[in-house]
C-alpha cells in the first residue's frame, strides 16, 4: 500500500488517457483531448506537481509513422494541453526486447530521473493494464482510468481505479498532507522528447 502524500510527479499515458486513441496517429489534426484533460492538468500545474507523459509509440518501429510525424503529434498535444515537464517515449515494438516499452518499467524510471524524483514518488495514470504493470514494476502508484478498450480483467487487477481524470486529480491532491518534494535540479525538467 502506498503512503498517502503528494506525489513527486504524475506521469500520464498519452493515447486513451490524455488524448483520444487514434491508432498509430501521425496527423496532428487528429489530436483530440480526452474529456477533462485540460482541467486536470491545470489543477496539477497550479499545485506545482510536475506532469509528464510516458508513452509507447510502436508505430515508429512498425514503419507506420515517422519520428517527425510523432514529434508533430506530440507538439500538438502540448499546444492543446499545455507544456509537460518531461516526455519519455518508447518507439520499439513488442519483439524488440527493450526495457522501456510498457509493461516494462523503463519509461517510468526515465521520466522520474529527468524530473529528479524517485519512481516511488510518482503516480502513473493510464487506461490499460500495461500502464499499471509498468507502474508496479517501477514501484510507482498506478491509477487506472478505464475506457471502452479497457478489459474487465485489467480493471479487476488495477491497484486503483478512477472514474475520470478529475477523480485522479482529486485523489492525488487530497493526499497532499506531506511536504511537496522539491525538484532540486531545474535543468532536469526536459524540454523536448526523450526517446529510447
C-alpha positions as YAML, in Angstrom:
chain: A
units: angstrom
residues:
- id: 1
  name: UNK
  ca: [0.00, 0.00, 0.00]
- id: 2
  name: UNK
  ca: [1.32, 3.43, -0.88]
- id: 3
  name: UNK
  ca: [1.73, 6.14, 1.72]
- id: 4
  name: UNK
  ca: [-0.82, 8.85, 1.00]
- id: 5
  name: UNK
  ca: [1.07, 12.05, 0.29]
- id: 6
  name: UNK
  ca: [1.51, 14.49, -2.52]
- id: 7
  name: UNK
  ca: [3.29, 12.82, -5.44]
- id: 8
  name: UNK
  ca: [6.66, 13.95, -6.74]
- id: 9
  name: UNK
  ca: [5.15, 13.81, -10.25]
- id: 10
  name: UNK
  ca: [2.14, 12.49, -12.14]
- id: 11
  name: UNK
  ca: [3.07, 10.53, -15.27]
- id: 12
  name: UNK
  ca: [0.34, 10.15, -17.88]
- id: 13
  name: UNK
  ca: [-0.07, 7.65, -20.66]
- id: 14
  name: UNK
  ca: [-0.81, 9.58, -23.87]
- id: 15
  name: UNK
  ca: [-3.29, 7.69, -26.08]
- id: 16
  name: UNK
  ca: [-6.59, 6.87, -24.43]
- id: 17
  name: UNK
  ca: [-5.66, 8.82, -21.30]
- id: 18
  name: UNK
  ca: [-4.72, 12.39, -22.29]
- id: 19
  name: UNK
  ca: [-5.93, 12.28, -25.91]
- id: 20
  name: UNK
  ca: [-8.38, 10.10, -27.79]
- id: 21
  name: UNK
  ca: [-6.70, 6.96, -29.08]
- id: 22
  name: UNK
  ca: [-6.17, 7.10, -32.83]
- id: 23
  name: UNK
  ca: [-4.03, 4.03, -33.58]
- id: 24
  name: UNK
  ca: [-0.60, 4.92, -34.98]
- id: 25
  name: UNK
  ca: [-1.60, 8.53, -35.47]
- id: 26
  name: UNK
  ca: [0.92, 10.66, -37.36]
- id: 27
  name: UNK
  ca: [-1.51, 13.52, -38.11]
- id: 28
  name: UNK
  ca: [-1.60, 16.38, -35.56]
- id: 29
  name: UNK
  ca: [-5.01, 17.44, -36.90]
- id: 30
  name: UNK
  ca: [-6.47, 14.24, -35.42]
- id: 31
  name: UNK
  ca: [-5.35, 15.02, -31.86]
- id: 32
  name: UNK
  ca: [-8.34, 15.48, -29.55]
- id: 33
  name: UNK
  ca: [-8.02, 15.84, -25.77]
- id: 34
  name: UNK
  ca: [-9.88, 13.41, -23.56]
- id: 35
  name: UNK
  ca: [-12.71, 14.95, -21.54]
- id: 36
  name: UNK
  ca: [-11.37, 16.79, -18.51]
- id: 37
  name: UNK
  ca: [-7.70, 16.51, -19.54]
- id: 38
  name: UNK
  ca: [-7.07, 20.26, -19.80]
- id: 39
  name: UNK
  ca: [-8.69, 20.97, -16.45]
- id: 40
  name: UNK
  ca: [-6.93, 18.08, -14.69]
- id: 41
  name: UNK
  ca: [-3.51, 19.18, -15.92]
- id: 42
  name: UNK
  ca: [-4.20, 22.81, -14.99]
- id: 43
  name: UNK
  ca: [-5.06, 21.77, -11.43]
- id: 44
  name: UNK
  ca: [-1.86, 19.77, -11.08]
- id: 45
  name: UNK
  ca: [0.26, 22.59, -12.52]
- id: 46
  name: UNK
  ca: [-1.37, 25.12, -10.17]
- id: 47
  name: UNK
  ca: [-0.48, 22.81, -7.28]
- id: 48
  name: UNK
  ca: [3.15, 22.69, -8.53]
- id: 49
  name: UNK
  ca: [3.01, 18.96, -9.20]
- id: 50
  name: UNK
  ca: [5.24, 18.10, -12.18]
- id: 51
  name: UNK
  ca: [3.43, 16.36, -15.05]
- id: 52
  name: UNK
  ca: [4.98, 14.09, -17.66]
- id: 53
  name: UNK
  ca: [4.00, 11.76, -20.50]
- id: 54
  name: UNK
  ca: [5.11, 8.12, -20.69]
- id: 55
  name: UNK
  ca: [4.01, 6.61, -23.98]
- id: 56
  name: UNK
  ca: [4.57, 3.55, -26.17]
- id: 57
  name: UNK
  ca: [4.74, 4.53, -29.85]
- id: 58
  name: UNK
  ca: [5.45, 1.26, -31.65]
- id: 59
  name: UNK
  ca: [4.12, 2.75, -34.90]
- id: 60
  name: UNK
  ca: [7.62, 4.14, -35.44]
- id: 61
  name: UNK
  ca: [9.21, 0.68, -35.21]
- id: 62
  name: UNK
  ca: [6.47, -0.75, -37.43]
- id: 63
  name: UNK
  ca: [7.10, 1.96, -40.07]
- id: 64
  name: UNK
  ca: [3.53, 3.26, -39.78]
- id: 65
  name: UNK
  ca: [4.66, 6.78, -38.88]
- id: 66
  name: UNK
  ca: [7.97, 8.61, -38.89]
- id: 67
  name: UNK
  ca: [9.72, 10.08, -35.84]
- id: 68
  name: UNK
  ca: [8.99, 13.53, -37.29]
- id: 69
  name: UNK
  ca: [5.26, 12.77, -37.56]
- id: 70
  name: UNK
  ca: [5.27, 11.52, -33.98]
- id: 71
  name: UNK
  ca: [7.02, 14.72, -32.87]
- id: 72
  name: UNK
  ca: [4.40, 16.81, -34.67]
- id: 73
  name: UNK
  ca: [1.62, 14.94, -32.88]
- id: 74
  name: UNK
  ca: [3.37, 15.46, -29.53]
- id: 75
  name: UNK
  ca: [3.80, 19.16, -30.27]
- id: 76
  name: UNK
  ca: [0.06, 19.37, -30.96]
- id: 77
  name: UNK
  ca: [-0.63, 17.62, -27.65]
- id: 78
  name: UNK
  ca: [1.34, 20.36, -25.89]
- id: 79
  name: UNK
  ca: [-0.46, 23.08, -27.87]
- id: 80
  name: UNK
  ca: [-3.80, 21.73, -26.66]
- id: 81
  name: UNK
  ca: [-2.88, 20.56, -23.15]
- id: 82
  name: UNK
  ca: [0.00, 22.83, -22.17]
- id: 83
  name: UNK
  ca: [3.68, 22.03, -21.60]
- id: 84
  name: UNK
  ca: [4.83, 18.87, -19.87]
- id: 85
  name: UNK
  ca: [7.84, 18.73, -17.60]
- id: 86
  name: UNK
  ca: [9.11, 15.58, -19.30]
- id: 87
  name: UNK
  ca: [8.31, 13.15, -22.10]
- id: 88
  name: UNK
  ca: [9.52, 9.54, -22.12]
- id: 89
  name: UNK
  ca: [8.71, 7.72, -25.36]
- id: 90
  name: UNK
  ca: [9.36, 4.13, -26.42]
- id: 91
  name: UNK
  ca: [9.47, 3.76, -30.20]
- id: 92
  name: UNK
  ca: [10.13, 0.00, -30.08]
- id: 93
  name: UNK
  ca: [7.80, -2.91, -30.86]
- id: 94
  name: UNK
  ca: [6.98, -5.84, -28.58]
- id: 95
  name: UNK
  ca: [9.55, -8.09, -30.23]
- id: 96
  name: UNK
  ca: [12.45, -5.66, -29.75]
- id: 97
  name: UNK
  ca: [13.17, -6.77, -26.19]
- id: 98
  name: UNK
  ca: [13.66, -3.25, -24.85]
- id: 99
  name: UNK
  ca: [13.33, -2.29, -21.19]
- id: 100
  name: UNK
  ca: [11.34, 0.85, -21.88]
- id: 101
  name: UNK
  ca: [8.18, -0.41, -23.59]
- id: 102
  name: UNK
  ca: [5.32, -0.69, -21.11]
- id: 103
  name: UNK
  ca: [4.67, -3.00, -19.26]
- id: 104
  name: UNK
  ca: [8.43, -2.75, -18.60]
- id: 105
  name: UNK
  ca: [9.30, 0.00, -16.10]
- id: 106
  name: UNK
  ca: [11.84, 1.90, -18.21]
- id: 107
  name: UNK
  ca: [9.66, 4.86, -19.21]
- id: 108
  name: UNK
  ca: [8.52, 5.46, -15.64]
- id: 109
  name: UNK
  ca: [12.10, 5.25, -14.37]
- id: 110
  name: UNK
  ca: [13.34, 7.58, -17.14]
- id: 111
  name: UNK
  ca: [10.65, 10.22, -16.54]
- id: 112
  name: UNK
  ca: [11.29, 10.12, -12.79]
- id: 113
  name: UNK
  ca: [15.05, 10.54, -13.37]
- id: 114
  name: UNK
  ca: [14.50, 13.51, -15.68]
- id: 115
  name: UNK
  ca: [12.27, 15.11, -13.02]
- id: 116
  name: UNK
  ca: [14.79, 14.27, -10.28]
- id: 117
  name: UNK
  ca: [12.26, 12.31, -8.19]
- id: 118
  name: UNK
  ca: [12.09, 8.68, -7.14]
- id: 119
  name: UNK
  ca: [9.74, 6.42, -9.14]
- id: 120
  name: UNK
  ca: [8.18, 5.59, -5.76]
- id: 121
  name: UNK
  ca: [7.10, 9.23, -5.51]
- id: 122
  name: UNK
  ca: [5.30, 9.08, -8.87]
- id: 123
  name: UNK
  ca: [1.72, 8.34, -9.83]
- id: 124
  name: UNK
  ca: [1.22, 6.66, -13.21]
- id: 125
  name: UNK
  ca: [-2.15, 7.27, -14.87]
- id: 126
  name: UNK
  ca: [-3.28, 5.12, -17.77]
- id: 127
  name: UNK
  ca: [-6.18, 3.33, -19.42]
- id: 128
  name: UNK
  ca: [-4.88, -0.22, -19.83]
- id: 129
  name: UNK
  ca: [-3.15, -2.95, -17.86]
- id: 130
  name: UNK
  ca: [0.27, -2.26, -19.42]
- id: 131
  name: UNK
  ca: [0.29, 1.15, -17.74]
- id: 132
  name: UNK
  ca: [-0.48, -0.35, -14.34]
- id: 133
  name: UNK
  ca: [2.12, -3.10, -14.79]
- id: 134
  name: UNK
  ca: [4.77, -0.52, -15.66]
- id: 135
  name: UNK
  ca: [3.87, 1.47, -12.54]
- id: 136
  name: UNK
  ca: [4.05, -1.64, -10.39]
- id: 137
  name: UNK
  ca: [7.38, -2.73, -11.88]
- id: 138
  name: UNK
  ca: [8.87, 0.72, -11.21]
- id: 139
  name: UNK
  ca: [7.50, 0.91, -7.66]
- id: 140
  name: UNK
  ca: [5.13, 3.77, -8.56]
- id: 141
  name: UNK
  ca: [1.47, 4.18, -7.65]
- id: 142
  name: UNK
  ca: [-0.83, 3.27, -10.55]
- id: 143
  name: UNK
  ca: [-4.29, 4.69, -11.18]
- id: 144
  name: UNK
  ca: [-6.37, 3.22, -14.00]
- id: 145
  name: UNK
  ca: [-8.94, 5.37, -15.82]
- id: 146
  name: UNK
  ca: [-10.93, 2.82, -17.82]
- id: 147
  name: UNK
  ca: [-12.22, 3.49, -21.33]
- id: 148
  name: UNK
  ca: [-14.17, 1.35, -23.79]
- id: 149
  name: UNK
  ca: [-10.96, -0.54, -24.68]
- id: 150
  name: UNK
  ca: [-10.02, -1.39, -21.09]
- id: 151
  name: UNK
  ca: [-10.50, -5.09, -20.45]
- id: 152
  name: UNK
  ca: [-12.58, -6.20, -17.42]
- id: 153
  name: UNK
  ca: [-9.63, -8.16, -16.04]
- id: 154
  name: UNK
  ca: [-7.45, -5.03, -16.29]
- id: 155
  name: UNK
  ca: [-9.97, -3.19, -14.13]
- id: 156
  name: UNK
  ca: [-10.12, -6.08, -11.64]
- id: 157
  name: UNK
  ca: [-6.32, -6.24, -11.37]
- id: 158
  name: UNK
  ca: [-5.71, -2.47, -11.17]
- id: 159
  name: UNK
  ca: [-4.33, -1.24, -7.85]
- id: 160
  name: UNK
  ca: [-6.65, 1.77, -8.02]
- id: 161
  name: UNK
  ca: [-9.46, 2.75, -10.41]
- id: 162
  name: UNK
  ca: [-10.68, 6.32, -11.01]
- id: 163
  name: UNK
  ca: [-13.82, 7.38, -12.85]
- id: 164
  name: UNK
  ca: [-12.08, 10.09, -14.87]
- id: 165
  name: UNK
  ca: [-9.12, 12.45, -14.83]
- id: 166
  name: UNK
  ca: [-10.85, 14.84, -12.42]
- id: 167
  name: UNK
  ca: [-11.19, 11.93, -9.98]
- id: 168
  name: UNK
  ca: [-7.47, 11.18, -10.39]
- id: 169
  name: UNK
  ca: [-6.53, 14.75, -9.51]
- id: 170
  name: UNK
  ca: [-8.94, 14.78, -6.56]
- id: 171
  name: UNK
  ca: [-7.20, 11.67, -5.24]
- id: 172
  name: UNK
  ca: [-3.62, 12.84, -5.67]
- id: 173
  name: UNK
  ca: [-4.22, 16.37, -4.38]
- id: 174
  name: UNK
  ca: [-6.25, 15.17, -1.39]
- id: 175
  name: UNK
  ca: [-3.22, 13.08, -0.43]
- id: 176
  name: UNK
  ca: [-1.14, 16.25, -0.18]
- id: 177
  name: UNK
  ca: [-0.71, 16.42, 3.57]
- id: 178
  name: UNK
  ca: [3.04, 15.91, 3.41]
- id: 179
  name: UNK
  ca: [5.61, 18.39, 2.12]
- id: 180
  name: UNK
  ca: [5.97, 18.87, -1.61]
- id: 181
  name: UNK
  ca: [9.12, 17.09, -2.81]
- id: 182
  name: UNK
  ca: [11.50, 19.68, -4.23]
- id: 183
  name: UNK
  ca: [12.74, 19.35, -7.77]
- id: 184
  name: UNK
  ca: [16.35, 20.05, -6.90]
- id: 185
  name: UNK
  ca: [17.63, 20.49, -10.43]
- id: 186
  name: UNK
  ca: [15.59, 22.92, -12.57]
- id: 187
  name: UNK
  ca: [17.59, 21.84, -15.62]
- id: 188
  name: UNK
  ca: [16.25, 18.30, -15.12]
- id: 189
  name: UNK
  ca: [12.85, 19.25, -16.47]
- id: 190
  name: UNK
  ca: [13.05, 18.07, -20.05]
- id: 191
  name: UNK
  ca: [12.10, 20.27, -22.92]
- id: 192
  name: UNK
  ca: [11.61, 18.04, -25.93]
- id: 193
  name: UNK
  ca: [11.16, 14.32, -26.17]
- id: 194
  name: UNK
  ca: [13.28, 11.68, -24.51]
- id: 195
  name: UNK
  ca: [13.28, 8.76, -26.94]
- id: 196
  name: UNK
  ca: [14.68, 5.32, -26.23]
...
